[in-house]
Tab-separated table of C-alpha atoms in Angstrom:
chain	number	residue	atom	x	y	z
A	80	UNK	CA	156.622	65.022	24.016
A	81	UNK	CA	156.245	63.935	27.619
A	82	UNK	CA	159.216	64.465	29.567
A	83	UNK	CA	160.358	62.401	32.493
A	84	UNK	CA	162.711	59.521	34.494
A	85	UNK	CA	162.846	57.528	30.580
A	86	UNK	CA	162.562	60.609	28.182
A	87	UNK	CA	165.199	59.859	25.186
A	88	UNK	CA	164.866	56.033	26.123
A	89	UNK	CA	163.435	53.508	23.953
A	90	UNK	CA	161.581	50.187	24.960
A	91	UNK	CA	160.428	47.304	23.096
A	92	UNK	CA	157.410	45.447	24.763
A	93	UNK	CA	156.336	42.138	22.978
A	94	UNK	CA	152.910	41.204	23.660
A	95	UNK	CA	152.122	45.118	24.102
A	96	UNK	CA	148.894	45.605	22.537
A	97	UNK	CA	146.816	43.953	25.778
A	98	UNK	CA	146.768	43.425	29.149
A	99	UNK	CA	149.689	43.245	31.072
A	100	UNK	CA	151.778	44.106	28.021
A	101	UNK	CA	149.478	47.489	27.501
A	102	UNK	CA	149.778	48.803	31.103
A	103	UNK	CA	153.413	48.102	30.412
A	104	UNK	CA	153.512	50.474	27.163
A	105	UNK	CA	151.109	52.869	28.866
A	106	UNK	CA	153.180	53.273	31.951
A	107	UNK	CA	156.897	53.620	30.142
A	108	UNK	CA	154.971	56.074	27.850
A	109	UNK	CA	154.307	58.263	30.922
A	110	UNK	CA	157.694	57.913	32.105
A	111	UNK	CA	158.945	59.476	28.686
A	112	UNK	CA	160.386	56.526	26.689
A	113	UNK	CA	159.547	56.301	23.253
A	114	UNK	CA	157.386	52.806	22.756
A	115	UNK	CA	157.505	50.160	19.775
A	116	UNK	CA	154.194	48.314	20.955
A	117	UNK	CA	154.397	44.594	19.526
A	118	UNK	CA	151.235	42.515	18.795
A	119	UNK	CA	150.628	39.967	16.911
A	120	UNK	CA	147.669	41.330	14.658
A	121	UNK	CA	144.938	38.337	15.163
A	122	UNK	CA	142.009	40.395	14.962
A	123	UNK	CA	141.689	44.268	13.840
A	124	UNK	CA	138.822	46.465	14.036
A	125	UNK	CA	136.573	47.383	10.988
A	126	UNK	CA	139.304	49.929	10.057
A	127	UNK	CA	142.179	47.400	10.001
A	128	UNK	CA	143.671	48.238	13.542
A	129	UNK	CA	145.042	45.475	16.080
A	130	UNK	CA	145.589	46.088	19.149
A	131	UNK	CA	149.168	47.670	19.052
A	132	UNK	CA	147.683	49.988	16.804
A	133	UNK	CA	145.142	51.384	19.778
A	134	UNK	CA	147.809	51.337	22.382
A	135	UNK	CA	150.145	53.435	20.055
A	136	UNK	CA	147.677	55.763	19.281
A	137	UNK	CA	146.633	56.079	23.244
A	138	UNK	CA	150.389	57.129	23.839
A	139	UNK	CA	150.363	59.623	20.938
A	140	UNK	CA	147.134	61.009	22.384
A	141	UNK	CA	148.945	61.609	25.643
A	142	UNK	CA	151.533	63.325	24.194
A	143	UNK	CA	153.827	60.368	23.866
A	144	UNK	CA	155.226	58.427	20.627
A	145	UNK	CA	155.126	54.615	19.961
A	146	UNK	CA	154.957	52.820	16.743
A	147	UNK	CA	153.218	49.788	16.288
A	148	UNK	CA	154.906	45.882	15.245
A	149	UNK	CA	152.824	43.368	14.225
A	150	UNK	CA	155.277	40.510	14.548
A	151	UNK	CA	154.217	37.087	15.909
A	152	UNK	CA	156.481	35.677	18.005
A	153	UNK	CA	156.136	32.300	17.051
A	154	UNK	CA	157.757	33.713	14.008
A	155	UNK	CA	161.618	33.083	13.783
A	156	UNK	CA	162.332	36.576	12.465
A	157	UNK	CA	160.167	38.300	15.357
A	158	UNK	CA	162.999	39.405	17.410
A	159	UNK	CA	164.884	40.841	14.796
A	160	UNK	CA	161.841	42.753	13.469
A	161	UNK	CA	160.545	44.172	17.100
A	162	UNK	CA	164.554	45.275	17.734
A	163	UNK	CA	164.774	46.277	13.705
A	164	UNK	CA	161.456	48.629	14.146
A	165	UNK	CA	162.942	50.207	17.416
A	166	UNK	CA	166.357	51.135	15.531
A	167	UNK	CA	165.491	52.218	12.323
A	168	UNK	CA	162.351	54.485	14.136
A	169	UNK	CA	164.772	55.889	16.910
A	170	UNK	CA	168.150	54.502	16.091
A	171	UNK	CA	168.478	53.525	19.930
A	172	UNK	CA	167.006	50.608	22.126
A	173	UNK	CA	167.846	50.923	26.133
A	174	UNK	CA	164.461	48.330	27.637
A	175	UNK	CA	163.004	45.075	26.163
A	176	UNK	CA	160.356	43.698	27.933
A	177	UNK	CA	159.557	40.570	26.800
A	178	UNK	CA	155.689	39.642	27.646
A	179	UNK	CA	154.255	37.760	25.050
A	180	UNK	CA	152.213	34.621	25.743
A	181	UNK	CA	149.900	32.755	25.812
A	182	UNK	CA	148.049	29.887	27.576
A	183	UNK	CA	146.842	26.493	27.173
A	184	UNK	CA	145.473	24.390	29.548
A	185	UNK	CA	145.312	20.251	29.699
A	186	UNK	CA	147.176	17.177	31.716
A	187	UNK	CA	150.205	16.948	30.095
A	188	UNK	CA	149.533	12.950	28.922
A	189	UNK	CA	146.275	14.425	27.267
A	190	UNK	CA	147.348	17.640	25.488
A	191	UNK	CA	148.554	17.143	21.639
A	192	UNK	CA	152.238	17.557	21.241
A	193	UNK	CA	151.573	20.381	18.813
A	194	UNK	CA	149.690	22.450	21.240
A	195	UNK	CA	151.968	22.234	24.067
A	196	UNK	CA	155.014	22.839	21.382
A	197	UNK	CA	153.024	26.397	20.445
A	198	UNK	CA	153.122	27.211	23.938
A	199	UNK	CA	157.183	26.921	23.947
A	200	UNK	CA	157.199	28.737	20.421
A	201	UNK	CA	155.495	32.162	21.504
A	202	UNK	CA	156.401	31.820	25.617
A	203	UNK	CA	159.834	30.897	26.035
A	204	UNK	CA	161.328	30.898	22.364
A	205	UNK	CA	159.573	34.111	21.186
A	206	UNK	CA	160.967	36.071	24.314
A	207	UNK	CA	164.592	34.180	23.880
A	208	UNK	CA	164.549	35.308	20.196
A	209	UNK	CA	163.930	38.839	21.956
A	210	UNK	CA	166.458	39.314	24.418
A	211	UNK	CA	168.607	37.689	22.027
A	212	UNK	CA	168.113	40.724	19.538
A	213	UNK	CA	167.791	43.219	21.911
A	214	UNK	CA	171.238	41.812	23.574
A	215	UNK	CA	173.339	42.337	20.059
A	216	UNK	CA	172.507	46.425	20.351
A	217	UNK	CA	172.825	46.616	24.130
A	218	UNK	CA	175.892	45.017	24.582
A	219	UNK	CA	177.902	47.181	22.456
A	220	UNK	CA	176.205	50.345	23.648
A	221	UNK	CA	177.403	49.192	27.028
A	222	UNK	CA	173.947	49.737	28.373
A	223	UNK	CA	170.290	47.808	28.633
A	224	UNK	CA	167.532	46.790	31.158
A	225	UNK	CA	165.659	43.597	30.041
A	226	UNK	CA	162.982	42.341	31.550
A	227	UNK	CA	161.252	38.998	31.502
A	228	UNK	CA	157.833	38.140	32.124
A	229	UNK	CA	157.894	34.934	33.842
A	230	UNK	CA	155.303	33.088	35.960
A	231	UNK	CA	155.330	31.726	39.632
A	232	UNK	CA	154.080	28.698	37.666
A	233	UNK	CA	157.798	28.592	36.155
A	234	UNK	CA	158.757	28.425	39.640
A	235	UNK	CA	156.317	25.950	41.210
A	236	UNK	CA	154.910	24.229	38.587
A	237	UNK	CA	150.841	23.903	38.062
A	238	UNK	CA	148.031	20.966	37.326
A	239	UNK	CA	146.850	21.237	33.698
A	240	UNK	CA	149.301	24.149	32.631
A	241	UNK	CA	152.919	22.070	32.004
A	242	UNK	CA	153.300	23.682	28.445
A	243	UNK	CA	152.832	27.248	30.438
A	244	UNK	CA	154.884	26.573	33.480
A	245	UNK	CA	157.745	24.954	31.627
A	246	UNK	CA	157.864	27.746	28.964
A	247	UNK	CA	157.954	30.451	31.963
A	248	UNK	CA	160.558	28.101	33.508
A	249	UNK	CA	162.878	28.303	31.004
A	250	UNK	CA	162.832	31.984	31.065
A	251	UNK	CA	163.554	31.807	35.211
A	252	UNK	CA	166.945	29.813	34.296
A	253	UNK	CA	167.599	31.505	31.197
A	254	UNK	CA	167.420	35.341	32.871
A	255	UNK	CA	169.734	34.025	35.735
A	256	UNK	CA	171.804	33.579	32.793
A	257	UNK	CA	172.036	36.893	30.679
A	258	UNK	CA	171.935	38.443	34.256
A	259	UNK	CA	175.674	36.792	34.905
A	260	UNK	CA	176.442	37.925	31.484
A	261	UNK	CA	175.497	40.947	30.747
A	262	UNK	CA	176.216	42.789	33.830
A	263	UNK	CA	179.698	43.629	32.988
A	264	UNK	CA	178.188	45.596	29.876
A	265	UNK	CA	175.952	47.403	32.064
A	266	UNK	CA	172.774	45.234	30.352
A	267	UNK	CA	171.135	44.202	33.716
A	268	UNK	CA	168.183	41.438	33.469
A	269	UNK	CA	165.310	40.816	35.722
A	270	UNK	CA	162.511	38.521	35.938
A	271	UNK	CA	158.700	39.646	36.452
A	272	UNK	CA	156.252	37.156	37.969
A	273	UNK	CA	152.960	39.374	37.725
A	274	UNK	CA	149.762	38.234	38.951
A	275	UNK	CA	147.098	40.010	36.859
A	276	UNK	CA	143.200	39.890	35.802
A	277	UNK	CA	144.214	39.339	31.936
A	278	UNK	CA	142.119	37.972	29.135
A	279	UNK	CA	144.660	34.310	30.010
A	280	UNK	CA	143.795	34.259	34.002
A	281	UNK	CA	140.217	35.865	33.827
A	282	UNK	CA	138.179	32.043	33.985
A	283	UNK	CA	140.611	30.913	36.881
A	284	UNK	CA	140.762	34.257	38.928
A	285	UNK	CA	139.031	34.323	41.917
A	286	UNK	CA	136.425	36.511	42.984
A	287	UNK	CA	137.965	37.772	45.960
A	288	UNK	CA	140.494	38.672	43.788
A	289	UNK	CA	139.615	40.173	40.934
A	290	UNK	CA	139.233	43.779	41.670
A	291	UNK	CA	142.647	44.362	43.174
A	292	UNK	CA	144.500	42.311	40.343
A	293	UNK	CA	144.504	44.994	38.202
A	294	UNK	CA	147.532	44.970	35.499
A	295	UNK	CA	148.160	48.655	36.330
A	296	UNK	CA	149.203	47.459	39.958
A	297	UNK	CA	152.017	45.843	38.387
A	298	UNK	CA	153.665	48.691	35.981
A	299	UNK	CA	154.934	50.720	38.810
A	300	UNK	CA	157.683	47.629	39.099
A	301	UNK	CA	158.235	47.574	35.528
A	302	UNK	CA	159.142	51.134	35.097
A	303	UNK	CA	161.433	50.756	38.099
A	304	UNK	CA	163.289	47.521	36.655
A	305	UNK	CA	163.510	49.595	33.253
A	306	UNK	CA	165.284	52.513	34.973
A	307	UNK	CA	168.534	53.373	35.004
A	308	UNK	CA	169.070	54.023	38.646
A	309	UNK	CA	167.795	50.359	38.501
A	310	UNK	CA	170.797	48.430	39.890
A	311	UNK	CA	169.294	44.841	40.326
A	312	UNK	CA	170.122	42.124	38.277
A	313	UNK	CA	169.375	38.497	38.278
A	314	UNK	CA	166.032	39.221	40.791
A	315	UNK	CA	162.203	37.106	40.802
A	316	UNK	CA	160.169	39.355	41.792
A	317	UNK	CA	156.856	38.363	42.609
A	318	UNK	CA	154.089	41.197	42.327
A	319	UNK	CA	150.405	41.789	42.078
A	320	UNK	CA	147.295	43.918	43.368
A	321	UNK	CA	150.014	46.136	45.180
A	322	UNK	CA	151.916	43.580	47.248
A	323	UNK	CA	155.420	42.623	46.147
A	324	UNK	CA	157.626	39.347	47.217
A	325	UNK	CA	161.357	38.163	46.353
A	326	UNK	CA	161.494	34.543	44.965
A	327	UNK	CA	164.357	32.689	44.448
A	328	UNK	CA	165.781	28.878	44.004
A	329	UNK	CA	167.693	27.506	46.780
A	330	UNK	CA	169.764	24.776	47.794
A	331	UNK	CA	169.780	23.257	51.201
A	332	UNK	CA	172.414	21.487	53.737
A	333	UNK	CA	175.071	19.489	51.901
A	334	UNK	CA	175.339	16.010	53.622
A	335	UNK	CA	177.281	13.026	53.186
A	336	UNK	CA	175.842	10.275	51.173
A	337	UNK	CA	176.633	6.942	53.268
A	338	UNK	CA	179.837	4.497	51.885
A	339	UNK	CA	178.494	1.413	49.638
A	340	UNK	CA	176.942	0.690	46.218
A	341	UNK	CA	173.348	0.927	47.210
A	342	UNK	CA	170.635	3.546	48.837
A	343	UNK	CA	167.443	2.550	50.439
A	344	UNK	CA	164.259	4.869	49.663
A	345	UNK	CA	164.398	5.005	53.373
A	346	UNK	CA	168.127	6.128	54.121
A	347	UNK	CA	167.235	9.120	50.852
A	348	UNK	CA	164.076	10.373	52.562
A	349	UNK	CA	166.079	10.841	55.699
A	350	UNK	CA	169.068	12.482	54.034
A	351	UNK	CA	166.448	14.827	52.177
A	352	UNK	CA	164.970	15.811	55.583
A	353	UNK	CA	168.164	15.974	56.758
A	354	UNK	CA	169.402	18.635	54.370
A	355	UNK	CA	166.692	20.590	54.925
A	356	UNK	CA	167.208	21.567	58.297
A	357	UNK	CA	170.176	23.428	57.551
A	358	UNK	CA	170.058	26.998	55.724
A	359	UNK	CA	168.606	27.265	52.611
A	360	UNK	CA	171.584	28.759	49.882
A	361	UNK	CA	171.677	30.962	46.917
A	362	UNK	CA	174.269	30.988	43.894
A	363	UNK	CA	174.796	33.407	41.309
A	364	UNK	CA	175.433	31.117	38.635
A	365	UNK	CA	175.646	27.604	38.575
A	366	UNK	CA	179.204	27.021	38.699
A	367	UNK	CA	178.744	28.725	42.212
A	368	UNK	CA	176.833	25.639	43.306
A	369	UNK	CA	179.108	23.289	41.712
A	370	UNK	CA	182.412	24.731	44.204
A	371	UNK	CA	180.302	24.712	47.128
A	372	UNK	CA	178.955	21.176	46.715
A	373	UNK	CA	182.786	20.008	45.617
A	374	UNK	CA	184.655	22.187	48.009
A	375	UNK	CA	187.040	23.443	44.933
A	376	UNK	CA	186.537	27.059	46.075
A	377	UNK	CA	185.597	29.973	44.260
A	378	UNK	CA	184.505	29.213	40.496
A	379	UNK	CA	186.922	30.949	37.782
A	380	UNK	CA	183.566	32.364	35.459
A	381	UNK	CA	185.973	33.702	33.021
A	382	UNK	CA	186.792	36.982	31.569
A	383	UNK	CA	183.863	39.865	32.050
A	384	UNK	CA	183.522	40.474	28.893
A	385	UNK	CA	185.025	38.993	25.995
A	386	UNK	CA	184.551	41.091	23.026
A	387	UNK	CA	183.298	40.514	19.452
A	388	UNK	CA	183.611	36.355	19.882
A	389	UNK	CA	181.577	36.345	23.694
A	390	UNK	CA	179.181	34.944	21.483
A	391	UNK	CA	181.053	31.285	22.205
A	392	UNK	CA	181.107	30.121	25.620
A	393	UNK	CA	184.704	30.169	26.453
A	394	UNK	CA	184.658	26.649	27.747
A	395	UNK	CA	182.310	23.967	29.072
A	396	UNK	CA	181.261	24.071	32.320
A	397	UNK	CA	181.095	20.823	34.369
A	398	UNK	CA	177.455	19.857	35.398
């Protein structure tokens, strides 16, 4: 067995068997952490292996251990499955990464409904089904690191990829989220927004690019977010060909909206400008931004940690 920072941890990585997702595996291998490699099993190799299949057996041959999953995560059950195989192999789960995706390019008034509703299904569903699974064994162990793969197109948008950039949107807002909730169990959540020469970015990657994109240059920030000296939690970080960048959402200057029923296009475009030149602002949680914007003072989130029923919100919030 190798021994190191993860030995006696277990991670599942969706989306594991390629790319990103194997330099993921490969690098918490070395680290010591036991590996259930997911990947959907599209196409296998005259002796009926997929690609989790190779990746596992590239661990073993290092002196590591991983199991292969073959579920899709289109599939409702997937999460279940990926968190099922990791307990019943090593009766533990500490790390889910949550990678699987996949791309599909088009205007958004030209692509078919079902294609850009596949995109949602493996991207943003398939990892919520996930951390959802992963998030019923952490919790009670009082301990997890999850991880989601996100996009700086979740952030910024992107011509002829809303299907992608929406899916890795959702995960943006919905890590902010287990971040806020999960920290009081000791489950700490990041987002990942790797830039990578992958079998999805290879026909848009630049030339310039390409040789320093490697998806190896982005483990080393995976392994850290996975460990357990790892104390971040709610973070966007940015990373690719060794460079590394924080990335958040911010809100600018409140102002005062002028008395009366009506607003020119004018009178908004000088209020937006105006806003801007104050200091951008950052809030935990959204209830943060609510008290700031309505002066009513520090937000009451609730209790830390509610116990067996924190699976219902304990009340609405206002929007």
């Amino acid at each position: 067995m190798i021994t190191g920072p993860l030995s006696g941890h277990v991670a599942v990585v969706s989306g594991g068997g390629k790319g990103l997702g194997r330099s993921f595996c490969l690098a918490l291998a070395r680290q010591g952490a036991q590996i259930v490699v997911n990947n959907r099993n599209r196409l296998v190799d005259s002796g009926g292996r997929g690609p989790a299949d190779h990746v596992a057996a590239e661990i073993a041959a290092a002196g590591g251990t991983a199991v292969a999953d073959y579920s899709d995560a289109a599939d409702p059950a997937s999460g279940d499955a990926m968190v099922g195989a990791a307990m019943d192999r090593f009766g533990r789960l500490d790390i889910c990464v949550a990678n699987a995706a996949i791309g599909s390019g088009g205007m958004f008034h030209c692509q078919p409904a079902g294609q850009f509703d596949e995109v949602l299904a493996v991207n943003l569903h398939g990892s919520i089904r996930l951390a959802r699974a992963a998030m019923t064994v952490m919790r009670p162990a009082r301990y997890g690191r999850v991880v989601l793969v996100a996009s700086t197109g979740g952030l910024h948008g992107d011509v002829g990829l809303s299907a992608y950039a929406a899916s890795k949107g959702g995960l943006l807002a919905l890590g902010r989220s287990l971040a806020a909730e999960g920290e009081p169990c000791g489950v700490l959540t990041n987002m990942l927004l790797p830039y990578a020469l992958t079998q999805m970015t290879d026909a848009g990657m630049p030339a310039s690019a390409r040789q320093r994109m490697d998806p190896d240059a982005v483990a080393p920030v995976l392994t850290a977010l996975a460990s357990p000296q790892c104390t971040l939690n709610g973070e966007y970080i940015v990373t690719g060909g060794g460079r590394l960048r924080r990335a958040s959402v911010v809100e600018w200057e409140t102002v005062e909206l002028p008395s009366g029923p009506d607003l020119t296009p004018a009178a908004l475009a000088d209020l937006v400008a105006a806003s801007h030149q104050g200091q951008p602002r950052e809030y935990r949680v959204a209830a943060e931004a609510f008290a700031d914007l309505a002066d009513t003072g520090p937000p009451d989130t609730g209790p830390p940690d509610t116990g067996p029923a924190d699976s219902e919100p304990a009340r609405q919030r206002r929007r």
